[in-house]
Coordinates of C-alpha atoms in Angstrom, one line a residue:
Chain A
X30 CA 118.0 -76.9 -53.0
X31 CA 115.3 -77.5 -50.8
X32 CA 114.1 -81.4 -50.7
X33 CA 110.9 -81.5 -52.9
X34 CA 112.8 -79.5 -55.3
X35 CA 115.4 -82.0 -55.6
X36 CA 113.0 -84.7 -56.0
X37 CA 110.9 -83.0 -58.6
X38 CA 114.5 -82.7 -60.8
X39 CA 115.6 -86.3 -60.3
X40 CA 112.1 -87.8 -61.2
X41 CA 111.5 -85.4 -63.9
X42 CA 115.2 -86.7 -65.7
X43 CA 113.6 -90.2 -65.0
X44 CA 110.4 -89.7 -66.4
X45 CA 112.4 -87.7 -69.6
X46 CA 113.9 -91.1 -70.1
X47 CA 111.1 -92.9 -70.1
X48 CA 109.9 -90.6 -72.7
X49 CA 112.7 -90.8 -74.9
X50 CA 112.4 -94.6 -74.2
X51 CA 109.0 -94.8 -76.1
X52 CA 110.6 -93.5 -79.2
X53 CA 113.6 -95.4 -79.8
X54 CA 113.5 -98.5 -82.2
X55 CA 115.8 -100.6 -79.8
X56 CA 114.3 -101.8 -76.1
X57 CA 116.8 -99.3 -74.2
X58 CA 115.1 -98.6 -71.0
X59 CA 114.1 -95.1 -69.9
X60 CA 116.5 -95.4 -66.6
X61 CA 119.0 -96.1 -68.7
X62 CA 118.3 -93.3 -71.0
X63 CA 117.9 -91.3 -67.8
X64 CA 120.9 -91.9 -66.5
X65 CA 123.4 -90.5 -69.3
X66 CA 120.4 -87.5 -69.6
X67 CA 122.3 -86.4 -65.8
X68 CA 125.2 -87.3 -66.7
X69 CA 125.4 -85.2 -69.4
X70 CA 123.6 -82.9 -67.5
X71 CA 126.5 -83.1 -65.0
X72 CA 128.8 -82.9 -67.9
X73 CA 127.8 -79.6 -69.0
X74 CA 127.0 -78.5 -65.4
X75 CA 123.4 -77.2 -66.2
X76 CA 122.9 -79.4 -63.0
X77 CA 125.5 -79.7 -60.0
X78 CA 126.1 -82.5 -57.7
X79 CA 125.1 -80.3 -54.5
X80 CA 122.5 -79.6 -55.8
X81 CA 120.7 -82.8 -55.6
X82 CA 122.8 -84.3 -53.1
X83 CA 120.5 -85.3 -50.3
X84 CA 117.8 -86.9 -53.1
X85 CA 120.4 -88.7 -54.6
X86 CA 122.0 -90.4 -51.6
X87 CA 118.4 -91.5 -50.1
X88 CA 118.1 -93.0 -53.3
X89 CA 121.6 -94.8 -53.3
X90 CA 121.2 -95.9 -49.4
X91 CA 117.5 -97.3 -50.0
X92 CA 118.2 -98.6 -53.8
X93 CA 118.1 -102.3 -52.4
X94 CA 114.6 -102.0 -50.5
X95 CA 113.1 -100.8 -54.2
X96 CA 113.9 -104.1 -55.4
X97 CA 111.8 -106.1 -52.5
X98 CA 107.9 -105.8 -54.7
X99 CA 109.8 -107.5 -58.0
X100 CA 110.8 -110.4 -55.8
X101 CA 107.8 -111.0 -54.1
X102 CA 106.5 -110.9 -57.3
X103 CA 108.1 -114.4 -58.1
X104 CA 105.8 -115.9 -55.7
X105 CA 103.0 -115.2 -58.1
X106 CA 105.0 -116.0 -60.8
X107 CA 106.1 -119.7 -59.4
X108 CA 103.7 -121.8 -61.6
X109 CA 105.9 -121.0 -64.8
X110 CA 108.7 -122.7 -63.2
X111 CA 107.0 -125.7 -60.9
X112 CA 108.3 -128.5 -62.6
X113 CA 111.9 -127.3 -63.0
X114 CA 112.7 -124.8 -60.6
X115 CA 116.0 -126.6 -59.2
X116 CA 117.0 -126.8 -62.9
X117 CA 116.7 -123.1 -63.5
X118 CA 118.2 -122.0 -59.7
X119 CA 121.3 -124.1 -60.9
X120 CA 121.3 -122.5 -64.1
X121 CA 121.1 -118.9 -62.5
X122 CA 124.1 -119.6 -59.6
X123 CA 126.4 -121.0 -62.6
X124 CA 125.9 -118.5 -64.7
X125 CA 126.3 -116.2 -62.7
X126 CA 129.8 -117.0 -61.3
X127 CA 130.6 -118.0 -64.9
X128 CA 129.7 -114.5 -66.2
X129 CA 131.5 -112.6 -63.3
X130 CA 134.9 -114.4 -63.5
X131 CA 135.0 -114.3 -67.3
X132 CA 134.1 -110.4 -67.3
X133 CA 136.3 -109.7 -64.7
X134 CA 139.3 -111.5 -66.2
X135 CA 138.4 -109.8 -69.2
X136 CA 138.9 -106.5 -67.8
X137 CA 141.7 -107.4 -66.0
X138 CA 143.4 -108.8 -69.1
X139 CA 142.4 -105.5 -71.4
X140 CA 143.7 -103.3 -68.9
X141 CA 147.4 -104.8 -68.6
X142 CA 147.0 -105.5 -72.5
X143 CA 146.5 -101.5 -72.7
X144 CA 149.1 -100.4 -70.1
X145 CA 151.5 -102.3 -72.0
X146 CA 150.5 -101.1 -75.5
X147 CA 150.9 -97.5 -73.6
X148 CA 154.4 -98.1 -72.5
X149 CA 155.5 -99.6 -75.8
X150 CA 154.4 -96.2 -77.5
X151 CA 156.4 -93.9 -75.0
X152 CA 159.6 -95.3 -75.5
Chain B
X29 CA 88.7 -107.4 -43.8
X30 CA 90.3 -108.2 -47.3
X31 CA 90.0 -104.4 -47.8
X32 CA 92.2 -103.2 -45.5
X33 CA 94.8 -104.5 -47.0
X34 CA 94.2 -102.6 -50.3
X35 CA 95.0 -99.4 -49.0
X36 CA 98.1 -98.4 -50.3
X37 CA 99.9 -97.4 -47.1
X38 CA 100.0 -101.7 -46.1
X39 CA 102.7 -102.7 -48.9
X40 CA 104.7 -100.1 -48.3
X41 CA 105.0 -100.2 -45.0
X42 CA 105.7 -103.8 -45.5
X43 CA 108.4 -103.3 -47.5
X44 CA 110.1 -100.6 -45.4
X45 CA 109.8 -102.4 -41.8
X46 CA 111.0 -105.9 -43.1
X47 CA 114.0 -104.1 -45.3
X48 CA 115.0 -102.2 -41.9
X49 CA 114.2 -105.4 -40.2
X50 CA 116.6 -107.0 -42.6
X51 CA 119.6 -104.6 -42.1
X52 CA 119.0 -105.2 -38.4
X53 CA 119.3 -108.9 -38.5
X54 CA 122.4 -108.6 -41.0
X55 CA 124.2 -106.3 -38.1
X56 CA 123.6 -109.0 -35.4
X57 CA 124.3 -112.4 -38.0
X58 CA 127.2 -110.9 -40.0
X59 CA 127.2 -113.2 -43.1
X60 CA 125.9 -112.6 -46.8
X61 CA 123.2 -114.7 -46.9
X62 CA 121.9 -112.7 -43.8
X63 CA 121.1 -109.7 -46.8
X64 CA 118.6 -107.3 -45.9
X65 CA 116.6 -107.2 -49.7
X66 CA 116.5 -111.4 -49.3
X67 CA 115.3 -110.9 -45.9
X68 CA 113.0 -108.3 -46.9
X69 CA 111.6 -110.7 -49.5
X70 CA 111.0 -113.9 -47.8
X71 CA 109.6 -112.2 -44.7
X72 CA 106.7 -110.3 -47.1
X73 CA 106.3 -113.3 -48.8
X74 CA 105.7 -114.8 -45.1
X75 CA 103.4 -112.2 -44.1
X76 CA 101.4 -112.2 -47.3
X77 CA 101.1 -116.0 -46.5
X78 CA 100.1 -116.0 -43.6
X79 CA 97.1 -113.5 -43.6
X80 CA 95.9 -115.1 -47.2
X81 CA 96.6 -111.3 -49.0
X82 CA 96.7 -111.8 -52.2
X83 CA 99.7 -110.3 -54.4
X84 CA 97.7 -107.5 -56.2
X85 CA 96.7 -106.2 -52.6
X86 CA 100.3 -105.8 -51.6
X87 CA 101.3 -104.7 -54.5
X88 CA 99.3 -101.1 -54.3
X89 CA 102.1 -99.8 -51.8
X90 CA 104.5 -102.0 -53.5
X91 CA 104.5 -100.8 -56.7
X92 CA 105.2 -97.0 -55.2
X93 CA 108.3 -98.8 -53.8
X94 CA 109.2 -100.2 -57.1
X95 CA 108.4 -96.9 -59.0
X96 CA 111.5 -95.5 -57.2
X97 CA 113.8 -98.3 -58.9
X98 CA 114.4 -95.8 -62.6
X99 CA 115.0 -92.7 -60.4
X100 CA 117.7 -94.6 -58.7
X101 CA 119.5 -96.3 -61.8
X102 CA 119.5 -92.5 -63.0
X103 CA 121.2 -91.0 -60.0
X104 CA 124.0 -94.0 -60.5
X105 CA 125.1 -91.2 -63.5
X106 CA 126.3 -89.0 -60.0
X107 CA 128.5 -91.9 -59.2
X108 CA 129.8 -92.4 -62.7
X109 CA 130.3 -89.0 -62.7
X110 CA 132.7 -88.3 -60.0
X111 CA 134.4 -91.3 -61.2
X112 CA 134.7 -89.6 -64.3
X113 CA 138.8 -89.5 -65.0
X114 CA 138.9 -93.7 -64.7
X115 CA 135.7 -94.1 -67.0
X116 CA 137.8 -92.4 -69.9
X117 CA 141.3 -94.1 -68.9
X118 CA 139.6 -97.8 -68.8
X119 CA 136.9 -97.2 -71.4
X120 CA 138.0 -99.7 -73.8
X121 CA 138.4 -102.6 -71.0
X122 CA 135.4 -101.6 -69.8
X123 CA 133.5 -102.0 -73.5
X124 CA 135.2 -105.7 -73.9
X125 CA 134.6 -106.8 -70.6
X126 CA 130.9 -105.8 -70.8
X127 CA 130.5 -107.5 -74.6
X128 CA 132.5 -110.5 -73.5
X129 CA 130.8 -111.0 -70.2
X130 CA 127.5 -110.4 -72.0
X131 CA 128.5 -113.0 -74.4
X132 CA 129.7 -115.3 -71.6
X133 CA 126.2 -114.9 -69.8
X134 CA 124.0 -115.4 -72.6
X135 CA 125.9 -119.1 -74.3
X136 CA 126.1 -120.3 -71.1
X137 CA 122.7 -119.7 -70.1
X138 CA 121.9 -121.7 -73.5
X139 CA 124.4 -124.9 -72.2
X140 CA 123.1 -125.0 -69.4
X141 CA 119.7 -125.4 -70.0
X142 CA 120.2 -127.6 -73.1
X143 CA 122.3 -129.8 -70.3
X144 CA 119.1 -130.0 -68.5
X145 CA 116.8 -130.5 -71.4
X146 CA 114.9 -127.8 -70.8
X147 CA 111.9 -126.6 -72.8
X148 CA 113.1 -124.5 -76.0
X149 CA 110.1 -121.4 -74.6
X150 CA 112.0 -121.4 -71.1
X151 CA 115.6 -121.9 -72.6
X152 CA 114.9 -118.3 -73.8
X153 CA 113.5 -116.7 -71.6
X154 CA 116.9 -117.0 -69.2
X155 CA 118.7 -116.6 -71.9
X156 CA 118.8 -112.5 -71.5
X157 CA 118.9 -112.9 -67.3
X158 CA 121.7 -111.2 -66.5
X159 CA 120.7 -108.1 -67.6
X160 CA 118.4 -105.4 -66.1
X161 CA 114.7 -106.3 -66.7
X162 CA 112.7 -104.0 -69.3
X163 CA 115.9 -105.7 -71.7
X164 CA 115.7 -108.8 -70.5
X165 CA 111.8 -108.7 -71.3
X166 CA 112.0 -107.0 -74.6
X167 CA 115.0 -109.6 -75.5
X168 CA 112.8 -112.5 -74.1
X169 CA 110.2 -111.5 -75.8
X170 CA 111.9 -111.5 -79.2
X171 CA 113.4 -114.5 -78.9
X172 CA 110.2 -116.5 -78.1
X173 CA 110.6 -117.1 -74.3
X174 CA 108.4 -117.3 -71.4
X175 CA 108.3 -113.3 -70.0
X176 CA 107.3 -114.1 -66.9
X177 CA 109.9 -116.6 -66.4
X178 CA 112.7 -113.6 -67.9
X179 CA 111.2 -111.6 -64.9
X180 CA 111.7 -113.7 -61.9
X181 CA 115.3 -114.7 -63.1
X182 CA 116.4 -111.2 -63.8
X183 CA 115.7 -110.4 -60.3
X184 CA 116.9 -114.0 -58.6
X185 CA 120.2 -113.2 -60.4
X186 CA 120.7 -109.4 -59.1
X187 CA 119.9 -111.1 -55.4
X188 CA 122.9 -113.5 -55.9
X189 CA 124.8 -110.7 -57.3
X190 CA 123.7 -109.0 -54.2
X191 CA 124.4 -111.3 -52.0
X192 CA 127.7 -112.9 -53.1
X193 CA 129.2 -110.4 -55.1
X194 CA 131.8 -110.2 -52.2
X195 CA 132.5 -113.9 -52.2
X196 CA 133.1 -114.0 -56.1
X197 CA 135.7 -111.6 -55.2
X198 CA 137.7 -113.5 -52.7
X199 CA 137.1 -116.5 -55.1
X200 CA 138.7 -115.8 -58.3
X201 CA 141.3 -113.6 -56.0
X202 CA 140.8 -109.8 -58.2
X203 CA 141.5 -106.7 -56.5
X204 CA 141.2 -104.4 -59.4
X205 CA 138.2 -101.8 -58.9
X206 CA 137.2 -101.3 -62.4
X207 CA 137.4 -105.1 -63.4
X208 CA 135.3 -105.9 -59.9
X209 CA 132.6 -102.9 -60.5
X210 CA 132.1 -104.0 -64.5
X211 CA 132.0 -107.5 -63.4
X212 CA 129.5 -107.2 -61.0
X213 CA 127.3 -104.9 -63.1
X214 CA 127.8 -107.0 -66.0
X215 CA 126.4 -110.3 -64.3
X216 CA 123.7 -109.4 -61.7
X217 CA 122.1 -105.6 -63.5
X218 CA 121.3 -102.7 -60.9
X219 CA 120.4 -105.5 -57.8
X220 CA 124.1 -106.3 -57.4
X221 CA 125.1 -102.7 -58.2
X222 CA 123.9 -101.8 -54.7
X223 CA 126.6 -104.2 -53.4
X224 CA 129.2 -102.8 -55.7
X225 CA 128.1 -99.2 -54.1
X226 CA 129.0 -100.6 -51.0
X227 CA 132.0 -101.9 -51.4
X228 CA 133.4 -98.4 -52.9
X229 CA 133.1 -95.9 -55.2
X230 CA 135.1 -97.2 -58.6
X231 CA 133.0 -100.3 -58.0
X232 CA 129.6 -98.9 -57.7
X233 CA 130.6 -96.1 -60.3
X234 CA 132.0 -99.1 -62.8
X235 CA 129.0 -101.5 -61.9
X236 CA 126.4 -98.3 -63.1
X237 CA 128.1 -98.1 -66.1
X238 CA 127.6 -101.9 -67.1
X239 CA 124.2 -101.9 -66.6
X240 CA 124.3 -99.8 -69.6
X241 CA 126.8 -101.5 -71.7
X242 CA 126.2 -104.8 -70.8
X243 CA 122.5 -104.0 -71.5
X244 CA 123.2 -102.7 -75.1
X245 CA 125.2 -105.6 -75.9
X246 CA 122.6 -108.0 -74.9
X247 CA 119.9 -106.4 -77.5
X248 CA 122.9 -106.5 -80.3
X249 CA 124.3 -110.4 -79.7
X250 CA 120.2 -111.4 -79.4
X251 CA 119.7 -110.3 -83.3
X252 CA 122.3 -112.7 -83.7
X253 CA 120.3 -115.6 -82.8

């Protein structure tokens, strides 16, 4: 498909979700809501990956440069956290390593649990 | 003079020559804290400094650049797509690791900040941080915290997942795919997503689909409280 075509599709799916979004009773975002709209899409192959191909790998190569407005936008945002900004930065690295080595654990853990479970039932 | 800066055209080109200028620099220095989006931050935050142009100015290009964030969480579905086959084999790992990690995030957000006697309004606000930011802000919101707060740790926390989503990994010594690409999705949203992308496909693909999950869960444990 030619370029602006493929654009045109991927935004319209975004801007579907974001539509979607504004009628739900639970704060699911519209990219989220997007996203399963293609990959059901996908699914039922009313849409094929070759088809948007180039469009969606600009969008995967350049998806880290999207995020550089939201954190310049912490500058403005600095006089909410002045007086305990070392606080909170030690709260958000902890966390963080906190959250990834219990989730990946978890997963870890689930997955031998199930493989197990799987065995068990074949013999 | 201020109004050259209000065209448009200035924050985006901002963005794009400091994010190149950032993957540049990351070639040449070779470590993670040498990561082209942190680079690309602090060196528009320089710039902005420097000639006295005030947020709002920058932000008429920048916003265009941040308008392209939901079209690219939706494309992750192409990744999650071809990945299709392991999705359905590891669905139910995938489910509890996103609920427990999401659990994990959110009380130990709350001990962390009560350790530090922080204000009840900010407590709050980081209490949803882990997850991608229109959740974060509606769960913030709900709860009583300070949005604005919610907003710049959402996207602090997908930097670090950015950035050290590789050490983690060396750290607590995993080498399973799926449990690396829900992880990192489940602590650090879409931001350290792009690192799972990197680092292959199950990961990005697994990472996509916790941004979801992990997501959902948040907005279910936060009735809780």
């Amino acid at each position: 498909m030619k370029i602006a075509l493929q654009v045109a599709v991927v935004f319209l799916i975004s801007w579907l979700g974001d539509v979607i979004s504004t009628f739900l009773p639970i704060p699911i975002p519209g990219s989220v809501i997007g996203m399963i709209l293609l990959f059901i899409l996908l699914m039922i192959k009313i849409i094929k990956v070759e088809h948007i191909k180039e469009k969606i790998e600009f969008l995967k190569v350049h998806m880290p440069m999207f995020f550089i407005p939201a954190g310049v936008e912490i500058m403005e945002k600095y006089d909410f956290v002045k007086g305990s900004i070392v606080q909170l930065l030690i709260v958000c690295v902890l966390s963080t390593i906190i959250t990834f080595a219990v989730t990946v654990y978890t997963v870890k853990g689930v997955i031998i649990l199930q493989n197990k479970i799987k065995k068990g039932s074949e013999k | 003079m201020k109004e050259i800066f209000q065209n448009p055209l200035f924050g985006i080109i901002l963005c794009i020559f400091t994010y190149e200028l950032g993957i540049l620099l990351n070639k040449k220095l070779k470590t993670p804290i040498a990561n082209p989006l942190l680079i690309g931050i602090v060196l528009c935050i320089v710039v902005l400094k420097i000639f006295n142009i005030p947020f709002a100015s920058f932000n008429k290009g920048g916003s265009i650049i941040s308008m392209f964030l939901a079209p690219a969480t939706v494309a992750l579905a192409v990744s999650i797509y071809t990945q299709y086959k392991l999705l359905k084999e590891n669905l139910f790992p995938i489910i509890i690791g996103c609920a427990v990690g999401s659990l994990a995030s959110m009380s130990s957000v709350y001990i962390l900040c009560k350790l530090f006697r922080l204000d009840e309004k900010i407590t709050y606000a980081m209490v949803p941080k882990s997850v991608t930011t229109p959740i974060a802000m509606a769960v913030s919101e709900q709860l009583g915290g300070v949005v604005p707060v919610t907003v710049s740790a959402v996207v602090l926390t997908g930097i670090l997942g950015a950035i050290f989503a590789p050490t983690f990994i060396k750290l607590f010594r995993v080498k399973d795919s799926v449990a690396v690409g829900v992880a990192i999705g489940t602590c650090s949203h879409a931001a350290g997503t792009t690192k799972a992308m990197e680092i292959g496909d199950i990961e990005g693909a697994m990472s996509s689909i916790a941004i979801g999950i992990a997501g959902f869960m948040t907005v279910i444990f936060a009735m809780f409280i």
